[in-house]
């Protein structure tokens, strides 16, 4: 497959060739630039592949429609072609119209169109990249009104907290939910009177807020009274104007907070916003903005923006439904079948929080339905897609209520949009109960009892007198179900007792599971739910589950259930537009049953890549899992050891200041003082020392009164330790507890390093430096070994086999170094890598004023060091492939294939 850069260059060359020629030859060279088969393009040129009905036109099935048009009429010609049945029946991806000096083009999948002078053709090469299998990612922009509304609600919440320090938090949450509904209802037409709620506050309550509590209690009670009830007749006129809402939102009596003039003003300020512009998914986001951060983290209630939600929903089902909708538009039989299909799909979020994913999915599916209904007037124009097709599980009672509320409001918005587009009004009030959003622990519930795989998806919508269509009975053996969401992440150290029990319940059938991320439970239950079905599941997850030891723990089990990965977004920052953003490094993973032949795609924010298979490390490759090793796989590589651990209370260590201040006290004992360097010391250039005392040097140490006191302090520290293994060393206080040091040149490999760096800063140290246990050590190391470890090839392996400490690299000897595949090298190859490695060390020494942290800051890396690394990378790449690699994806494919060979095919896929 060609890269975008190669395509850009080929398009530029095609343009340069054509601009000196005549006729329509450009279109054929243009097609070749995207890697389309030369034989097919030749057949198109000769007419053998051209299915156009009219002379002078080109029509290549599923690829291209091309024609000439008059100058100044290009876009109108494109629009005409978009509606031409003779064109549509062959489903060309692109329509291109040319007037000799300009092109106008339309992408029939995305709906995008553009017009440009032909001299600008190379600038627009990316528009046509789908010909090369590189789909453009469609991302929805954030709505700024959502963020403003969230901030207003946050101010109300903060103000009320000051006025009501002892108010029950659940009552406050329920009150905020009711406010959200009332603000939205008065601006969006749910309440017939505009500003009904805000005007009520302004006109019926005192400016100091003293009676606002009682008035709101009365208004909320009225909204739970059906029309004609005796209680409603006794209500004052000011409150009686509120309609009956139903749905349980105002059913229970909860304490309303007291108000001051300040909090009353905050309420009115929020009411003065135009809430009709708000996306209903923001209701969940605003809820999250109003609860404690520790509670959000515990329950997984992440602020999930619409663009990020779409990264899950589009590859899971939306793109496929959009394609089906395009084929159904304007065709009555296909439209009936498509609407029937939509009305029977089930959408399930088993960690739904306040409903963000469900709401976005509902709105997108309803809009697809409207597009098709608009195109076929013969169909009864009433909606068939219902919120009863949307299922969820949520563990928090208030988030559960918000999810149901948000779905009701989303349904109202879609009903309004339906009226605007199709002229049929569907009432919103009274709200209808929705019992498919279940309160409970998703990891202890049977998902099939919540979202059945065999029961019919839904009956006819409650508001229709008769069904939209004569529905066929759904296929109860394998219905169309999509599972998705953003479950709580939580690494093993962050899990509480109940969450650890959840993991044990789900993974108890295997030996290793205690270090799994909490989100693994949703992937495992999703795999079991879709097993032997054509259902799909897609979740946002932390990238920890596709790195390091968790890959073996999780993916071996998932793959054993006949499930594989169907799409993936590799690691990216999961952020949003909230005032205080939280950035987490995430992946998105979709899974399917193996007998589902759906195409597999690796996605990014720029292009999509179709793959034969997606590995558990989320690159194109087999389901090969790297397993820990106690010794290096490559015979070339020396042993890697942990650094030296003192367990001394700090008494065997010296910082530079203590060393300088007491230098005269070490007279006669200089041989037992060495430099001491760990990860932090090396990367930040911190100088430290230690007393390294062998048994045969103990007499020298004890003859020095300063050092003797230090040794005695170590003995006392170890005797008082709670750890038995430390107390055992109390009789050897002069020795480090863990000793691996050798008096040879060594390589220091920091165990933790920032993910911002292109390379982990590793060092080549002299024989008088003791490496601390915060780093790994390779002794008797030749420079070429240093070159291999600090190369881009090794870093590609690091990124998939090592775990993470938060987002930083956490190097592993057993999972990364010992498993690194490297064939046996010749002396000539070692010499070339050695020369390049020494070039890197020389480049560093040219900047003695800079620490490794500064040298390897990607924004400040010196040019000579970058060039030295480029040369080293090229030499190491040549060890694996003479022509080198275009990116880390190719490097990983090569490394994993070599790993397979070197482990003699003993891996389980």
Short mmCIF file of N, CA and C in Angstrom, two decimals, residues 38-50:
data_model
loop_
_atom_site.label_atom_id
_atom_site.label_comp_id
_atom_site.label_asym_id
_atom_site.label_seq_id
_atom_site.Cartn_x
_atom_site.Cartn_y
_atom_site.Cartn_z
N UNK A 38 -2.47 -1.00 -12.89
CA UNK A 38 -2.20 -0.45 -14.23
C UNK A 38 -3.05 -1.14 -15.28
N UNK A 39 -3.26 -2.45 -15.13
CA UNK A 39 -4.05 -3.18 -16.11
C UNK A 39 -5.49 -2.67 -16.13
N UNK A 40 -6.03 -2.37 -14.96
CA UNK A 40 -7.41 -1.88 -14.88
C UNK A 40 -7.52 -0.48 -15.48
N UNK A 41 -6.55 0.37 -15.18
CA UNK A 41 -6.57 1.73 -15.72
C UNK A 41 -6.43 1.68 -17.25
N UNK A 42 -5.60 0.77 -17.76
CA UNK A 42 -5.46 0.62 -19.21
C UNK A 42 -6.77 0.17 -19.83
N UNK A 43 -7.47 -0.76 -19.18
CA UNK A 43 -8.75 -1.24 -19.70
C UNK A 43 -9.79 -0.13 -19.66
N UNK A 44 -9.72 0.72 -18.61
CA UNK A 44 -10.64 1.85 -18.55
C UNK A 44 -10.37 2.81 -19.71
N UNK A 45 -9.09 3.04 -19.98
CA UNK A 45 -8.70 3.97 -21.05
C UNK A 45 -9.11 3.45 -22.42
N UNK A 46 -9.02 2.13 -22.59
CA UNK A 46 -9.39 1.54 -23.88
C UNK A 46 -10.89 1.40 -24.04
N UNK A 47 -11.64 1.54 -22.95
CA UNK A 47 -13.09 1.42 -23.01
C UNK A 47 -13.61 0.09 -22.51
N UNK A 48 -12.72 -0.89 -22.30
CA UNK A 48 -13.17 -2.22 -21.89
C UNK A 48 -13.79 -2.22 -20.49
N UNK A 49 -13.34 -1.31 -19.63
CA UNK A 49 -13.83 -1.26 -18.25
C UNK A 49 -14.81 -0.11 -18.05
N UNK A 50 -15.03 0.66 -19.07
CA UNK A 50 -15.89 1.85 -18.97
C UNK A 50 -17.35 1.44 -19.17
#
